[in-house]
Coordinates of C-alpha atoms and ligand atoms in Angstrom, one line a residue:
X1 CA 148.6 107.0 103.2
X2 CA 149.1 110.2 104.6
X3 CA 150.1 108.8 108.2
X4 CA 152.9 106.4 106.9
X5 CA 156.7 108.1 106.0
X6 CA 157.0 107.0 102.2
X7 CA 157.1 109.6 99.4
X8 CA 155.6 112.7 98.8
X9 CA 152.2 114.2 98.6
X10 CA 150.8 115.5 95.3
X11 CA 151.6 119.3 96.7
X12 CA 155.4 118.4 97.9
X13 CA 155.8 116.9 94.4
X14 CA 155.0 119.6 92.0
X15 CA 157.0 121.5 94.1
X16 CA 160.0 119.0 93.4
X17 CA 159.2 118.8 90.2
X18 CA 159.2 123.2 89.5
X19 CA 162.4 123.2 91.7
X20 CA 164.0 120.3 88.7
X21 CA 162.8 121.9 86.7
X22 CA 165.2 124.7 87.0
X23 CA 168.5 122.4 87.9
X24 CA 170.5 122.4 85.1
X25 CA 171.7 119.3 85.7
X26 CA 168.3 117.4 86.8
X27 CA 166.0 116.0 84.2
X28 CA 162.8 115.0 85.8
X29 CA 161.5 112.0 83.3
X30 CA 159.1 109.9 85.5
X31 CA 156.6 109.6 87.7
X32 CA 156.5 107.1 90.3
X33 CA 153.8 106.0 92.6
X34 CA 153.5 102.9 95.1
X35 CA 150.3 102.8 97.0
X36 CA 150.8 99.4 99.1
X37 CA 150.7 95.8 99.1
X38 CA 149.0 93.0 98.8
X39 CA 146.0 94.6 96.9
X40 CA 142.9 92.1 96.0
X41 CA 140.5 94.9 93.6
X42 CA 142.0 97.0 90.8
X43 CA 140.2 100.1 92.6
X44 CA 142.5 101.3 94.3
X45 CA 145.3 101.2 91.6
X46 CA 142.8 102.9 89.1
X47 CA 142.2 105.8 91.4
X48 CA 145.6 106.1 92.2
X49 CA 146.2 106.2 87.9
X50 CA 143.5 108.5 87.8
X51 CA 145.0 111.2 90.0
X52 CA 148.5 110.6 88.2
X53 CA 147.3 111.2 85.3
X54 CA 145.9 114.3 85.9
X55 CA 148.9 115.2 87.7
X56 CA 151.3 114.1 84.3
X57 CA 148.8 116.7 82.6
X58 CA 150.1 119.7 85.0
X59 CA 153.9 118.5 84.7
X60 CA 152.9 118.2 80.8
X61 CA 152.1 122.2 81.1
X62 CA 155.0 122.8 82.9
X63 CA 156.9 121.7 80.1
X64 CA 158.4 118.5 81.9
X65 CA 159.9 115.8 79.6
X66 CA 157.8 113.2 81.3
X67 CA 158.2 110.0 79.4
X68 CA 158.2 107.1 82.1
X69 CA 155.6 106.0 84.3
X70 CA 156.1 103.3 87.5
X71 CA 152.8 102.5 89.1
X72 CA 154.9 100.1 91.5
X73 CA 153.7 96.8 93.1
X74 CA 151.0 95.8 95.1
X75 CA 149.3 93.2 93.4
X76 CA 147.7 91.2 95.7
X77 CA 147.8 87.2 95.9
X78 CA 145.9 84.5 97.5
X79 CA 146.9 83.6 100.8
X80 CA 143.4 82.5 102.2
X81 CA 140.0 83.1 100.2
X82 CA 141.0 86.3 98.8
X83 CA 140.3 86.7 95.2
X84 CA 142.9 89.1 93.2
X85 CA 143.0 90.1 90.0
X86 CA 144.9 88.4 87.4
X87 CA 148.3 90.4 86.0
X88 CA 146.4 90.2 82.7
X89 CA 143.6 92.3 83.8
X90 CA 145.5 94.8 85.9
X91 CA 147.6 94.8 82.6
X92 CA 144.2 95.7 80.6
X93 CA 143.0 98.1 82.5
X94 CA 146.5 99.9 82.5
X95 CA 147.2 100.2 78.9
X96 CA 143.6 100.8 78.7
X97 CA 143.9 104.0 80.3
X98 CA 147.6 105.1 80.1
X99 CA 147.8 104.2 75.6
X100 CA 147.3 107.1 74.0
X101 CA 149.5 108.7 76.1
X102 CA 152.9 108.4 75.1
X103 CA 154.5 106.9 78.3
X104 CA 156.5 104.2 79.1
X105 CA 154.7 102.1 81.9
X106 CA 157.4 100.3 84.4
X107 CA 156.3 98.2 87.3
X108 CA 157.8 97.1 90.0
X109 CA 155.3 93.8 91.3
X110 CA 157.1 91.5 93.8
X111 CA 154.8 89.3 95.9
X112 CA 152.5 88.3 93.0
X113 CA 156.0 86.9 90.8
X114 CA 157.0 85.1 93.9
X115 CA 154.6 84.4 96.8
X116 CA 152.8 81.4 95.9
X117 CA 155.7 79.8 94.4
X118 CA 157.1 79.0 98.1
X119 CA 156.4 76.9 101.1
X120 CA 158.0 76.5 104.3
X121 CA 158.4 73.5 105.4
X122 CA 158.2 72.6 108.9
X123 CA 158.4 69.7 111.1
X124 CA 155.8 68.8 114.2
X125 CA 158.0 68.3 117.5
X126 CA 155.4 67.6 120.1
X127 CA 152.0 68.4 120.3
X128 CA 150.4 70.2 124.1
X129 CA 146.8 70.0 125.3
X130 CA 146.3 72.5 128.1
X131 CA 142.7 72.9 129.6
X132 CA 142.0 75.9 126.8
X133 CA 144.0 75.0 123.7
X134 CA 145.3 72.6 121.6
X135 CA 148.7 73.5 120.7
X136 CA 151.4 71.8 117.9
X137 CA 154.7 73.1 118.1
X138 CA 156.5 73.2 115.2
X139 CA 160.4 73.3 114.7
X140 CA 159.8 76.7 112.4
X141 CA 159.3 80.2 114.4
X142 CA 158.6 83.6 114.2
X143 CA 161.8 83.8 112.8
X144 CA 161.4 81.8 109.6
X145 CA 157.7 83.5 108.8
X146 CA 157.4 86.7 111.0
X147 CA 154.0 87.5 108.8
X148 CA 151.9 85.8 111.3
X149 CA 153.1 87.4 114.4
X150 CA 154.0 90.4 112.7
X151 CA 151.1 91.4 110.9
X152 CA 148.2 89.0 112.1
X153 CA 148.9 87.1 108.4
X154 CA 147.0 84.4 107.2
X155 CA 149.2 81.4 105.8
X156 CA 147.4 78.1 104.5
X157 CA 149.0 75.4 106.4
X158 CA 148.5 71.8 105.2
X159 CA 150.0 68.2 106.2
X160 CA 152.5 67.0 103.5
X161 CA 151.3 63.7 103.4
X162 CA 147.5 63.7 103.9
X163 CA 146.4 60.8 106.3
X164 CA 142.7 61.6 106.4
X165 CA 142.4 61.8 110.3
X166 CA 139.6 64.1 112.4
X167 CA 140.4 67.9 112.2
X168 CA 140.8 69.8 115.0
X169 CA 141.3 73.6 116.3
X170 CA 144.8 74.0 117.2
X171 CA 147.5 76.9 117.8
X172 CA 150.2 75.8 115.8
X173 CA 153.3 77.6 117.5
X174 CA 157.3 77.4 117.1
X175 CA 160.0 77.1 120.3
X176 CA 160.8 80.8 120.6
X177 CA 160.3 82.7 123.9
X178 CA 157.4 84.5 122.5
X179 CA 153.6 84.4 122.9
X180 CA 153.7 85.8 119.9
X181 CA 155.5 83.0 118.2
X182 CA 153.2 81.3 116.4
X183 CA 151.9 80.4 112.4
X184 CA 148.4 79.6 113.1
X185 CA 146.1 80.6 115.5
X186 CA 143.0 78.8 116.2
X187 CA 143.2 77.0 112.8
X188 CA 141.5 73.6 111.6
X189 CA 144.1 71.1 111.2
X190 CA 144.3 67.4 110.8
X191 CA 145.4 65.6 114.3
X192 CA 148.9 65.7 113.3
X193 CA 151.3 64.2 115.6
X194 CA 155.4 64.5 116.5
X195 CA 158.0 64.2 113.4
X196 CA 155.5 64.7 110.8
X197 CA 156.2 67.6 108.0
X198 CA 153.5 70.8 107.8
X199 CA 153.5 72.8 104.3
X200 CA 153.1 76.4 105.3
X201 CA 151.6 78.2 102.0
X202 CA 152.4 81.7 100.4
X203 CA 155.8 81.6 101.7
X204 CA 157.9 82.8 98.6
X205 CA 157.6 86.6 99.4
X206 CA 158.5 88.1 102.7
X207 CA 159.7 84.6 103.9
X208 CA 162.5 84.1 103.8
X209 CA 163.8 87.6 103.2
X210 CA 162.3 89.1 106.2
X211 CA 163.4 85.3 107.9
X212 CA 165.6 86.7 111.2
X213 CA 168.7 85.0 113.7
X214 CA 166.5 85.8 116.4
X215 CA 166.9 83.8 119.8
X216 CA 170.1 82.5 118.1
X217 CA 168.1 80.4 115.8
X218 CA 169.9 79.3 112.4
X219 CA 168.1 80.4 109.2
X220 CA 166.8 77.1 106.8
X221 CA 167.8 75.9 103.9
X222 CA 166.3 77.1 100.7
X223 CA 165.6 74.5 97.9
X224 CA 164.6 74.8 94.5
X225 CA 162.1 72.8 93.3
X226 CA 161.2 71.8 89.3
X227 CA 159.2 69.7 88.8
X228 CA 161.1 66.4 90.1
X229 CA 164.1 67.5 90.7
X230 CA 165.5 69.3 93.8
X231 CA 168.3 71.3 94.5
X232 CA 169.7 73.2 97.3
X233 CA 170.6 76.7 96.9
X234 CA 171.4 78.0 100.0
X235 CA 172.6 75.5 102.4
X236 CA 170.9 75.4 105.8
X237 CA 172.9 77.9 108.5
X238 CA 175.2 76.6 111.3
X239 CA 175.9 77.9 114.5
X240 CA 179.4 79.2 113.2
X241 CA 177.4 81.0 110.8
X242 CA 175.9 83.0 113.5
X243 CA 178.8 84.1 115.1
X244 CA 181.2 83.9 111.7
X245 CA 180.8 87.8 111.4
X246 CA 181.8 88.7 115.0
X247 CA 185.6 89.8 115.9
X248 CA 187.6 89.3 118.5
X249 CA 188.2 92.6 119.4
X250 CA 186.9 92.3 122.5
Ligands
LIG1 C1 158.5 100.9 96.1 C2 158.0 99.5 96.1 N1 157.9 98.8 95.0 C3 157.5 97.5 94.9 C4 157.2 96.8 96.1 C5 156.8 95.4 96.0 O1 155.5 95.2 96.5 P1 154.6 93.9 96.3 O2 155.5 92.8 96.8 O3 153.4 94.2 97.2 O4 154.3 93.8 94.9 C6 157.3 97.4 97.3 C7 157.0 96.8 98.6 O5 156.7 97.3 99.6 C8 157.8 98.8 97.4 O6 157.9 99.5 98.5

């Protein structure tokens, strides 16, 4: 969007493009366009292809080599009830509209190869009734799964081992010094109680990567998972991880 800092606008581009174009050692071959994240509708995309095509058609006049074309990511997943389009039809309706002319589509997805193929699991330390809330506190945090508590982000949290009991509204919450620290606000859950495990869904993709040290917490362990077999690959931190990069120059 116009407000936020990434790339440049249609104007600012042919610009770059004319200036390439006469920089002997600059060959401008591409286009490139990312328009955001977690997209559920092909609309947006198409519109956005729409405008760069008719943008490739001025660089085309201009006598530009333009052979490559990246549309980015942004395909959307389901964290909740949303309903995205399949890769196969965002495929279609790409080389539907991009085939007859001669360019080599790249793409760039990330959330949509990744997000739903990861959980974080996390386990129940104590559960707190206060006169307003139920709240379970879990031993995972704002650091583990900032999307909550950064962005307001809806992740499908489930028991691991279904025991049937009544459902109630609860906060579920981790044991940082933050209001904001918390997975689930005023969600229906099972009445779960202390030590048992919580699945929180759609982890995979900005999870763990955008997972933090904050309030000196170590980061989890990640485990593969195929079909019965487990396997650890990347251990669980320790405390001397957290201070293993410090020096003593002090
Ligand atoms: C340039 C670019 N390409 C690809 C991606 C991946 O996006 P997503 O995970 O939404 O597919 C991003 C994420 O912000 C991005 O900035």
């Amino acid at each position: 969007m116009k407000k936020n800092k990434f790339g440049l606008d249609m104007d600012a581009s042919l610009a770059a493009y004319a200036r390439a174009k006469e920089m002997q050692a600059v060959e401008a071959v591409g286009m490139d366009c990312h328009i955001g994240s977690q997209l559920t509708s092909l609309d947006p995309f198409l519109e956005a292809l729409d405008k760069v095509m008719a943008f490739y058609a001025k660089l085309k006049d201009m006598g530009l080599p333009i052979t490559y074309l990246d549309l980015g990511g942004g395909l959307g997943i389901q964290y909740d009830e949303e309903a995205p389009p399949h890769p196969t039809e965002f495929g279609q309706a790409l080389v539907s509209r991009t085939k007859d002319a001669g360019l080599t589509l790249v793409l760039e997805p990330g959330r949509v190869i990744v997000g739903n193929a990861g959980i974080l699991v996390t386990r129940v330390v104590y559960t707190k009734d206060t006169p307003s809330k139920h709240f379970v506190i879990v031993d995972a945090a704002m650091n583990d799964l900032v999307r909550p508590s950064l962005y307001g982000s809806y992740h499908r949290l489930a028991e691991v081992q279904e025991k049937g009991r009544e459902v109630r509204t609860v906060d579920v919450v981790g044991p940082i010094c933050e209001s904001s620290d918390f997975l689930a606000r005023d969600r229906e859950l099972p009445g779960v109680e202390s030590g048992e495990l919580l699945a929180a869904f759609s982890a995979g993709a900005y999870g763990f990567t955008m997972s933090s040290q904050y309030n000196s917490r170590p980061r989890a362990a990640e485990v593969l998972v195929d079909k019965a077999e487990a396997k650890l690959i990347r251990r669980r931190e320790t405390y001397e991880d957290l201070v293993a990069l410090e020096t003593d120059a002090l």
